[in-house]
Amino acid sequence: MILSPSMLSSDFANMQAELEALEAAGLKWVHLDVMDGNFVPNITFGPPIIKAMRKRSNLFFDCHLMIEDPGRYIQDFADAGADLICVHAEACTHLERVCAQIADAGCKPAVSLNPHTPVESIKYLLPQLHMVLLMSVNPGFGGQKFIPFTMDKLRDLKAMIRDAGCDTLIQIDGGVTPENTAELVSAGADVLVSGSAFFGHPPYDERLKTFEAAAAQAK
Ligand code: DX5
Ligand code: ZN
């Protein structure tokens, strides 16, 4: 299990210190939530901030774009230093083209699905996706409650990936806690995003161990 802490719940005024603390605590990924106030009812940050963070961190930048028509900005995020770019299926009219754009820009392509979007919608894209993100809350804010039917969706996606013979990773984002970690990993989650259940619970090395111990309980 890879834990990808969401900077949305970090101290925005001390991003450098937060990034250094994550790296020192043994984290490998960091989740960057980009919101445009249009696709989701909240605004966060974009390529200039990610570029500034890139100068201070060697973590794997897992960029979750909650923006309309993200194809317009793929090159900007790649130039800013994104390692993985995840776009929402609901925000792209020509999703295959956007995934190809991400790969052409030298980043790992990923697609995110809102809670109500069926996993079948990305079935034919699986071979070209590094990761699929299943939203387990309606995107826009940290600290929301995990939507239970996501667990069924996760099992369906896992079976679909297995049947297709792909090695696409599954990421779960929203309402992830040490309490539901074992069930999520048992159902096939490879990467867990955690915002509010991670930040605010220092020291980060101990918090990482808590999530890892929970993941080790998976069946
Ligand atoms: C929500 C974001 C999440 C958010 C998760 O729209 O995509 O990444 O930070 O926060 P928690 O873990 O608090 O649900
Ligand atoms: Zn996210």
XYZ file of N, CA and C and ligand atoms in Angstrom:
672
model
N 0.844 -1.200 0.000
C 0.000 0.000 0.000
C 0.879 1.250 0.000
N 0.565 2.160 -0.889
C 1.260 3.455 -0.922
C 0.338 4.481 -0.273
N 0.861 5.264 0.666
C 0.070 6.337 1.266
C 0.466 7.656 0.598
N -0.534 8.372 0.092
C -0.288 9.645 -0.577
C -1.002 10.746 0.206
N -0.302 11.417 1.127
C -0.948 12.447 1.952
C -1.391 13.636 1.100
N -2.600 14.099 1.339
C -3.134 15.220 0.562
C -2.757 16.542 1.208
N -1.983 17.345 0.475
C -1.519 18.647 0.969
C -2.672 19.594 1.269
N -3.878 19.270 0.795
C -5.051 20.102 1.053
C -5.234 20.322 2.560
N -4.845 19.336 3.362
C -5.001 19.459 4.815
C -3.720 19.904 5.507
N -2.697 20.270 4.726
C -1.431 20.687 5.341
C -1.494 22.177 5.684
N -0.414 22.667 6.266
C -0.327 24.094 6.573
C 0.194 24.813 5.325
N -0.724 25.463 4.588
C -0.363 26.118 3.324
C 0.699 27.215 3.508
N 0.801 27.757 4.697
C 1.783 28.823 4.928
C 3.173 28.251 5.194
N 3.246 26.935 5.342
C 4.531 26.284 5.625
C 4.751 25.073 4.742
N 4.456 25.225 3.467
C 4.525 24.069 2.575
C 5.914 23.452 2.506
N 6.932 24.295 2.537
C 8.290 23.739 2.461
C 8.559 22.825 3.655
N 8.205 23.310 4.843
C 8.425 22.509 6.054
C 7.595 21.231 6.006
N 6.355 21.334 5.508
C 5.486 20.153 5.419
C 6.095 19.111 4.469
N 6.552 19.566 3.303
C 7.143 18.648 2.326
C 8.384 17.969 2.898
N 9.210 18.764 3.583
C 10.430 18.187 4.173
C 10.071 17.171 5.259
N 9.042 17.487 6.029
C 8.633 16.561 7.100
C 8.111 15.250 6.516
N 7.379 15.339 5.395
C 6.866 14.111 4.763
C 8.032 13.242 4.293
N 8.983 13.878 3.637
C 10.113 13.123 3.100
C 10.921 12.498 4.246
N 11.146 13.268 5.298
C 11.918 12.764 6.443
C 11.193 11.613 7.133
N 9.865 11.620 7.048
C 9.075 10.574 7.720
C 8.990 9.300 6.882
N 9.543 9.334 5.666
C 9.561 8.119 4.851
C 8.444 8.018 3.830
N 7.666 9.093 3.658
C 6.620 9.081 2.622
C 7.300 9.146 1.255
N 6.667 8.542 0.252
C 7.235 8.575 -1.116
C 6.376 9.428 -2.051
N 5.083 9.454 -1.803
C 4.153 10.199 -2.667
C 3.564 11.379 -1.891
N 3.138 12.398 -2.638
C 2.316 13.449 -2.044
C 1.206 13.778 -3.040
N -0.005 13.969 -2.525
C -1.192 14.180 -3.352
C -1.494 15.678 -3.416
N -1.541 16.221 -4.630
C -1.749 17.660 -4.811
C -3.106 17.903 -5.462
N -4.026 18.484 -4.715
C -5.399 18.707 -5.160
C -5.552 20.068 -5.817
N -5.747 20.044 -7.122
C -5.906 21.285 -7.883
C -7.395 21.492 -8.153
N -7.937 22.600 -7.682
C -9.382 22.875 -7.833
C -9.585 24.239 -8.477
N -10.578 24.302 -9.389
C -10.752 25.509 -10.204
C -11.989 26.343 -9.864
N -12.754 25.946 -8.866
C -13.960 26.700 -8.525
C -15.052 26.559 -9.569
N -14.899 25.595 -10.468
C -15.847 25.399 -11.554
C -16.260 23.919 -11.597
N -15.292 23.052 -11.783
C -15.591 21.613 -11.721
C -15.992 21.225 -10.295
N -15.355 21.876 -9.340
C -15.696 21.683 -7.916
C -15.881 23.053 -7.265
N -16.680 23.129 -6.216
C -16.961 24.439 -5.594
C -15.872 24.894 -4.613
N -14.624 24.843 -5.058
C -13.523 25.265 -4.186
C -12.332 25.601 -5.079
N -11.437 26.434 -4.601
C -10.266 26.843 -5.369
C -9.018 26.586 -4.514
N -7.992 25.980 -5.124
C -6.776 25.741 -4.327
C -5.575 26.401 -4.997
N -4.817 25.613 -5.776
C -3.583 26.149 -6.380
C -3.375 25.496 -7.733
N -2.409 26.048 -8.495
C -2.146 25.530 -9.836
C -0.668 25.365 -10.112
N -0.298 25.346 -11.383
C 1.091 25.068 -11.763
C 2.166 25.937 -11.078
N 1.965 27.253 -10.868
C 3.066 28.019 -10.250
C 3.427 27.530 -8.848
N 2.409 27.162 -8.092
C 2.678 26.668 -6.723
C 3.355 25.301 -6.795
N 2.893 24.454 -7.710
C 3.497 23.118 -7.852
C 4.960 23.257 -8.288
N 5.214 24.208 -9.160
C 6.594 24.451 -9.606
C 7.480 24.870 -8.424
N 6.933 25.702 -7.562
C 7.689 26.143 -6.382
C 7.929 24.973 -5.429
N 6.917 24.104 -5.293
C 7.071 22.938 -4.418
C 8.122 21.984 -4.974
N 8.129 21.862 -6.300
C 9.062 20.927 -6.959
C 10.511 21.256 -6.613
N 10.789 22.550 -6.428
C 12.159 22.971 -6.101
C 12.569 22.500 -4.707
N 11.567 22.211 -3.859
C 11.858 21.863 -2.467
C 11.616 20.405 -2.149
N 11.270 19.603 -3.143
C 10.879 18.233 -2.805
C 11.195 17.237 -3.906
N 11.585 16.042 -3.464
C 11.822 14.941 -4.411
C 10.702 13.917 -4.341
N 9.637 14.213 -3.618
C 8.513 13.275 -3.518
C 7.871 13.082 -4.889
N 7.148 11.977 -5.035
C 6.401 11.703 -6.269
C 5.151 12.579 -6.238
N 5.060 13.513 -7.200
C 3.939 14.463 -7.216
C 2.741 13.852 -7.937
N 1.764 13.480 -7.136
C 0.532 12.824 -7.567
C -0.519 13.951 -7.689
N -0.680 14.467 -8.932
C -1.505 15.670 -9.124
C -2.930 15.332 -9.548
N -3.868 15.660 -8.698
C -5.286 15.366 -8.915
C -5.962 16.638 -9.410
N -6.262 16.691 -10.705
C -6.836 17.908 -11.286
C -8.365 17.875 -11.248
N -8.928 18.664 -10.370
C -10.392 18.800 -10.312
C -10.738 20.088 -11.041
N -10.481 20.083 -12.365
C -10.701 21.270 -13.189
C -11.411 20.880 -14.473
N -12.204 21.813 -14.995
C -12.891 21.594 -16.277
C -11.888 21.614 -17.425
N -12.109 20.755 -18.386
C -11.323 20.730 -19.621
C -9.805 20.761 -19.332
N -9.312 19.792 -18.566
C -7.901 19.820 -18.136
C -6.898 19.718 -19.279
N -7.352 19.257 -20.441
C -6.448 19.154 -21.595
C -5.737 20.465 -21.910
N -6.347 21.580 -21.532
C -5.759 22.900 -21.794
C -4.480 23.145 -20.992
N -4.324 22.396 -19.883
C -3.232 22.708 -18.955
C -2.226 21.578 -18.723
N -2.334 20.480 -19.489
C -1.438 19.337 -19.239
C 0.036 19.743 -19.319
N 0.396 20.471 -20.366
C 1.807 20.859 -20.529
C 2.274 21.729 -19.354
N 1.389 22.604 -18.869
C 1.761 23.470 -17.737
C 2.062 22.644 -16.482
N 1.232 21.620 -16.245
C 1.471 20.784 -15.051
C 2.723 19.925 -15.229
N 2.940 19.442 -16.441
C 4.150 18.653 -16.712
C 5.383 19.541 -16.503
N 5.349 20.748 -17.039
C 6.483 21.669 -16.894
C 6.704 22.055 -15.426
N 5.638 22.077 -14.653
C 5.752 22.439 -13.234
C 6.410 21.325 -12.418
N 6.434 20.109 -12.975
C 7.104 19.019 -12.262
C 6.191 17.914 -11.765
N 4.991 17.820 -12.332
C 4.095 16.714 -11.948
C 4.704 15.387 -12.399
N 4.579 14.361 -11.565
C 5.010 13.016 -11.972
C 3.826 12.257 -12.557
N 2.696 12.382 -11.911
C 1.455 11.743 -12.369
C 0.396 12.829 -12.503
N -0.376 12.763 -13.577
C -1.468 13.729 -13.750
C -2.763 12.948 -13.869
N -3.659 13.239 -12.945
C -4.940 12.541 -12.886
C -6.052 13.527 -13.253
N -6.802 13.194 -14.300
C -7.897 14.069 -14.736
C -9.230 13.372 -14.469
N -10.275 14.155 -14.340
C -11.592 13.577 -14.130
C -12.235 13.200 -15.457
N -12.772 11.977 -15.522
C -13.478 11.517 -16.723
C -14.618 12.488 -17.039
N -15.277 13.002 -15.992
C -16.452 13.863 -16.163
C -16.085 15.237 -16.738
N -14.795 15.586 -16.680
C -14.353 16.916 -17.113
C -13.759 16.916 -18.519
N -13.722 15.721 -19.150
C -13.076 15.608 -20.469
C -14.053 15.053 -21.498
N -14.262 15.786 -22.585
C -15.099 15.269 -23.668
C -14.330 14.194 -24.436
N -13.025 14.400 -24.611
C -12.197 13.453 -25.354
C -11.125 12.917 -24.413
N -11.560 12.013 -23.544
C -10.683 11.535 -22.466
C -9.447 10.805 -22.985
N -9.615 10.002 -24.031
C -8.461 9.257 -24.563
C -7.382 10.225 -25.027
N -7.799 11.294 -25.664
C -6.838 12.288 -26.162
C -6.074 12.937 -25.003
N -6.773 13.249 -23.934
C -6.118 13.889 -22.781
C -5.109 12.928 -22.134
N -5.475 11.637 -22.050
C -4.541 10.649 -21.471
C -3.290 10.535 -22.337
N -3.472 10.567 -23.654
C -2.323 10.507 -24.567
C -1.458 11.757 -24.403
N -2.108 12.905 -24.205
C -1.379 14.172 -23.994
C -0.489 14.068 -22.744
N -1.038 13.468 -21.690
C -0.289 13.336 -20.424
C 0.951 12.473 -20.648
N 0.755 11.335 -21.333
C 1.893 10.446 -21.603
C 2.912 11.137 -22.499
N 2.441 11.849 -23.503
C 3.356 12.562 -24.418
C 4.171 13.627 -23.676
N 3.577 14.176 -22.627
C 4.272 15.210 -21.845
C 5.259 14.589 -20.852
N 5.344 13.249 -20.845
C 6.311 12.564 -19.987
C 5.821 12.267 -18.583
N 4.501 12.345 -18.368
C 3.942 12.059 -17.037
C 3.126 10.771 -17.082
N 2.827 10.252 -15.898
C 2.007 9.043 -15.821
C 0.536 9.440 -15.878
N -0.235 8.850 -16.810
C -1.647 9.213 -16.946
C -2.549 8.472 -15.948
N -3.483 9.206 -15.386
C -4.460 8.606 -14.479
C -5.814 9.283 -14.696
N -6.885 8.529 -14.402
C -8.245 9.073 -14.529
C -8.965 8.909 -13.206
N -9.687 9.944 -12.827
C -10.479 9.912 -11.605
C -11.967 9.834 -11.943
N -12.696 9.084 -11.132
C -14.143 8.941 -11.322
C -14.866 9.458 -10.086
N -15.850 10.321 -10.315
C -16.709 10.755 -9.216
C -17.481 9.545 -8.672
N -18.018 9.657 -7.455
C -18.685 8.489 -6.857
C -19.734 7.830 -7.752
N -20.515 8.635 -8.495
C -21.611 8.032 -9.273
C -21.197 7.522 -10.652
N -19.953 7.796 -11.071
C -19.547 7.416 -12.435
C -19.163 5.937 -12.485
N -19.808 5.162 -13.352
C -19.517 3.717 -13.389
C -18.089 3.419 -13.839
N -17.500 2.371 -13.288
C -16.127 2.003 -13.664
C -16.050 1.564 -15.129
N -17.170 1.088 -15.673
C -17.184 0.644 -17.075
C -16.786 1.775 -18.026
N -16.990 3.028 -17.607
C -16.709 4.157 -18.499
C -15.233 4.236 -18.906
N -14.339 3.604 -18.115
C -12.913 3.696 -18.487
C -12.331 2.322 -18.857
N -13.217 1.339 -19.063
C -12.779 -0.034 -19.359
C -11.751 -0.095 -20.497
N -12.031 0.579 -21.585
C -11.162 0.465 -22.764
C -9.897 1.310 -22.652
N -9.822 2.136 -21.632
C -8.630 2.974 -21.445
C -7.602 2.318 -20.523
N -8.018 1.247 -19.816
C -7.147 0.668 -18.787
C -5.705 0.409 -19.239
N -5.493 -0.155 -20.450
C -4.104 -0.434 -20.850
C -3.211 0.803 -20.899
N -3.788 1.984 -21.069
C -2.938 3.176 -21.143
C -2.929 3.993 -19.849
N -3.545 3.446 -18.801
C -3.594 4.188 -17.530
C -2.639 3.613 -16.487
N -1.885 4.506 -15.851
C -1.023 4.077 -14.756
C -1.872 3.836 -13.508
N -2.943 4.620 -13.389
C -3.753 4.546 -12.173
C -5.186 5.013 -12.439
N -6.119 4.443 -11.696
C -7.499 4.946 -11.684
C -7.771 5.401 -10.255
N -8.301 6.610 -10.128
C -8.652 7.145 -8.810
C -10.170 7.021 -8.634
N -10.575 6.319 -7.612
C -12.004 6.283 -7.282
C -12.253 7.295 -6.171
N -13.092 8.300 -6.464
C -13.459 9.262 -5.428
C -14.431 8.576 -4.474
N -14.107 8.635 -3.198
C -14.987 8.025 -2.200
C -15.742 9.098 -1.413
N -15.648 10.354 -1.902
C -16.505 11.465 -1.458
C -16.749 12.291 -2.716
N -17.692 13.220 -2.671
C -17.842 14.150 -3.789
C -16.693 15.150 -3.689
N -15.917 15.298 -4.773
C -14.700 16.099 -4.684
C -14.963 17.569 -4.365
N -13.998 18.190 -3.733
C -14.086 19.622 -3.436
C -13.553 19.991 -2.066
N -13.686 19.094 -1.123
C -13.309 19.440 0.257
C -12.699 18.246 0.985
N -11.815 18.558 1.932
C -11.284 17.526 2.811
C -12.260 17.292 3.955
N -12.012 16.244 4.699
C -12.767 16.000 5.923
C -14.189 15.505 5.752
N -14.528 14.960 4.569
C -15.887 14.433 4.376
C -15.928 12.940 4.715
N -17.147 12.430 4.803
C -17.343 11.024 5.184
C -17.252 10.101 3.974
N -16.592 8.989 4.136
C -16.455 7.951 3.113
C -17.839 7.449 2.676
N -18.058 7.404 1.355
C -19.349 6.913 0.828
C -19.268 5.384 0.703
N -20.076 4.647 1.459
C -19.902 3.187 1.552
C -19.945 2.421 0.227
N -20.778 2.857 -0.763
C -20.854 2.040 -1.985
C -19.545 2.033 -2.792
N -18.622 2.939 -2.424
C -17.307 2.949 -3.087
C -16.607 1.601 -2.939
N -16.889 0.921 -1.825
C -16.259 -0.379 -1.561
C -16.661 -1.383 -2.650
N -17.943 -1.380 -3.063
C -18.405 -2.279 -4.137
C -17.749 -1.888 -5.464
N -17.673 -0.578 -5.671
C -17.082 -0.066 -6.904
C -15.608 -0.479 -7.007
N -14.930 -0.422 -5.891
C -13.519 -0.819 -5.828
C -13.365 -2.292 -6.213
N -14.217 -3.140 -5.681
C -14.138 -4.575 -6.022
C -14.414 -4.796 -7.506
N -15.398 -4.066 -8.050
C -15.723 -4.191 -9.483
C -14.529 -3.760 -10.343
N -13.906 -2.662 -9.953
C -12.761 -2.159 -10.739
C -11.596 -3.140 -10.657
N -11.368 -3.690 -9.477
C -10.267 -4.650 -9.311
C -10.477 -5.841 -10.248
N -11.706 -6.337 -10.293
C -12.019 -7.489 -11.158
C -11.821 -7.101 -12.630
N -12.240 -5.899 -12.982
C -12.112 -5.432 -14.362
C -10.638 -5.353 -14.777
N -9.794 -4.866 -13.875
C -8.357 -4.738 -14.166
C -7.728 -6.128 -14.298
N -8.146 -7.028 -13.405
C -7.626 -8.403 -13.447
C -8.033 -9.064 -14.763
N -9.303 -8.947 -15.132
C -9.797 -9.566 -16.367
C -9.086 -9.013 -17.601
N -8.734 -7.742 -17.536
C -8.074 -7.107 -18.688
C -6.574 -7.428 -18.719
N -6.073 -8.041 -17.646
C -4.654 -8.386 -17.577
C -3.758 -7.156 -17.488
N -4.268 -6.089 -16.876
C -3.490 -4.844 -16.757
C -2.858 -4.736 -15.361
N -1.916 -3.820 -15.226
C -1.331 -3.607 -13.899
C -1.658 -2.201 -13.367
N -2.776 -1.664 -13.824
C -3.233 -0.337 -13.411
C -3.432 -0.284 -11.887
N -2.908 0.753 -11.274
C -3.076 0.918 -9.821
C -4.456 1.502 -9.531
N -4.974 1.194 -8.355
C -6.229 1.808 -7.907
C -5.941 2.695 -6.702
N -6.397 3.944 -6.807
C -6.248 4.896 -5.709
C -7.628 5.240 -5.158
N -7.709 5.362 -3.849
C -8.967 5.770 -3.203
C -8.732 7.118 -2.522
N -9.661 8.042 -2.726
C -9.490 9.412 -2.222
C -10.792 9.910 -1.597
N -10.711 10.227 -0.306
C -11.841 10.813 0.405
C -12.288 9.954 1.575
N -12.162 10.501 2.763
C -12.646 9.786 3.946
C -11.853 8.544 4.303
N -10.599 8.486 3.853
C -9.748 7.333 4.200
C -9.164 7.561 5.594
N -9.215 6.537 6.416
C -8.701 6.618 7.790
C -7.991 5.293 8.125
N -7.252 5.254 9.217
C -6.668 3.959 9.612
C -7.770 2.911 9.852
N -8.966 3.359 10.203
C -10.062 2.425 10.508
C -10.581 1.698 9.268
N -10.625 2.348 8.101
C -11.127 1.639 6.909
C -10.000 1.161 5.978
N -8.760 1.362 6.391
C -7.620 1.000 5.541
C -7.551 -0.500 5.234
N -7.714 -1.339 6.223
C -7.600 -2.790 5.993
C -8.652 -3.255 4.989
N -9.865 -2.762 5.133
C -10.939 -3.178 4.214
C -10.645 -2.701 2.787
N -10.137 -1.488 2.670
C -9.820 -0.940 1.338
C -8.700 -1.733 0.674
N -7.670 -2.049 1.439
C -6.544 -2.806 0.864
C -7.009 -4.230 0.525
N -7.832 -4.826 1.368
C -8.377 -6.165 1.080
C -9.174 -6.162 -0.211
N -9.891 -5.069 -0.468
C -10.741 -4.992 -1.664
C -9.951 -4.626 -2.916
N -8.660 -4.294 -2.759
C -7.835 -4.072 -3.943
C -7.229 -2.696 -4.104
N -7.323 -1.835 -3.098
C -6.718 -0.496 -3.213
C -5.197 -0.604 -3.131
N -4.509 0.102 -4.032
C -3.042 0.114 -4.045
C -2.488 1.399 -3.434
N -3.197 2.505 -3.652
C -2.738 3.817 -3.175
C -3.878 4.463 -2.392
N -3.596 4.890 -1.180
C -4.614 5.572 -0.368
C -4.221 7.026 -0.181
N -5.171 7.910 -0.452
C -4.963 9.340 -0.197
C -5.513 9.617 1.197
N -4.777 10.389 1.966
C -5.342 10.809 3.248
C -4.981 12.259 3.525
N -6.012 13.062 3.768
C -5.810 14.472 4.101
C -5.988 14.681 5.585
N -7.270 14.827 5.993
C -7.550 15.170 7.388
C -7.139 14.079 8.385
N -7.122 12.819 7.966
C -6.735 11.759 8.911
C -5.222 11.590 8.997
N -4.505 12.359 8.164
C -3.033 12.290 8.217
C -2.447 13.549 8.862
N -2.684 14.703 8.195
C -2.173 15.968 8.746
C -2.965 16.256 10.030
N -2.365 16.902 10.939
C -3.058 17.118 12.214
C -2.850 15.931 13.154
N -2.086 14.927 12.675
C -1.768 13.781 13.538
C -0.261 13.535 13.552
N 0.530 14.561 13.914
C 1.977 14.337 13.945
C 2.367 13.441 15.128
N 3.566 12.879 15.145
C 4.583 12.976 14.111
C 4.225 12.112 12.892
N 4.637 12.572 11.704
C 4.211 11.902 10.473
C 4.775 10.478 10.326
N 5.955 10.226 10.882
C 6.484 8.848 10.760
C 5.599 7.881 11.545
N 5.101 8.340 12.699
C 4.207 7.492 13.508
C 2.869 7.296 12.792
N 2.391 8.358 12.191
C 1.096 8.268 11.492
C 1.201 7.324 10.292
N 2.327 7.402 9.570
C 2.561 6.478 8.454
C 2.548 5.040 8.967
N 3.209 4.801 10.099
C 3.250 3.448 10.683
C 1.844 2.975 11.047
N 1.006 3.890 11.528
C -0.371 3.522 11.894
C -1.133 3.047 10.657
N -0.994 3.777 9.541
C -1.656 3.358 8.296
C -1.058 2.032 7.797
N 0.254 1.895 7.886
C 0.887 0.663 7.390
C 0.485 -0.545 8.224
N 0.373 -0.330 9.535
C -0.040 -1.438 10.409
C -1.478 -1.836 10.073
N -2.324 -0.843 9.767
C -3.707 -1.132 9.405
C -3.749 -1.897 8.074
N -2.910 -1.481 7.127
C -2.870 -2.159 5.821
C -2.401 -3.597 5.958
N -1.522 -3.828 6.914
C -0.999 -5.187 7.116
C -2.075 -6.137 7.635
N -3.173 -5.583 8.140
C -4.291 -6.421 8.623
C -5.193 -6.873 7.469
N -4.902 -6.409 6.255
C -5.752 -6.748 5.100
C -5.700 -8.245 4.833
N -6.834 -8.757 4.346
C -6.903 -10.207 4.054
C -6.682 -10.448 2.575
C -11.238 16.040 -2.058
C -9.778 15.803 -2.403
C -9.079 14.944 -1.433
C -9.066 15.441 -0.008
C -9.198 14.244 0.872
O -11.885 16.599 -3.127
O -9.657 15.206 -3.683
O -7.768 14.592 -1.883
O -7.906 16.131 0.333
O -9.340 14.678 2.179
P -9.787 13.693 3.355
O -8.742 12.600 3.443
O -9.822 14.579 4.524
O -11.135 13.133 2.976
Zn -7.643 14.390 -4.251
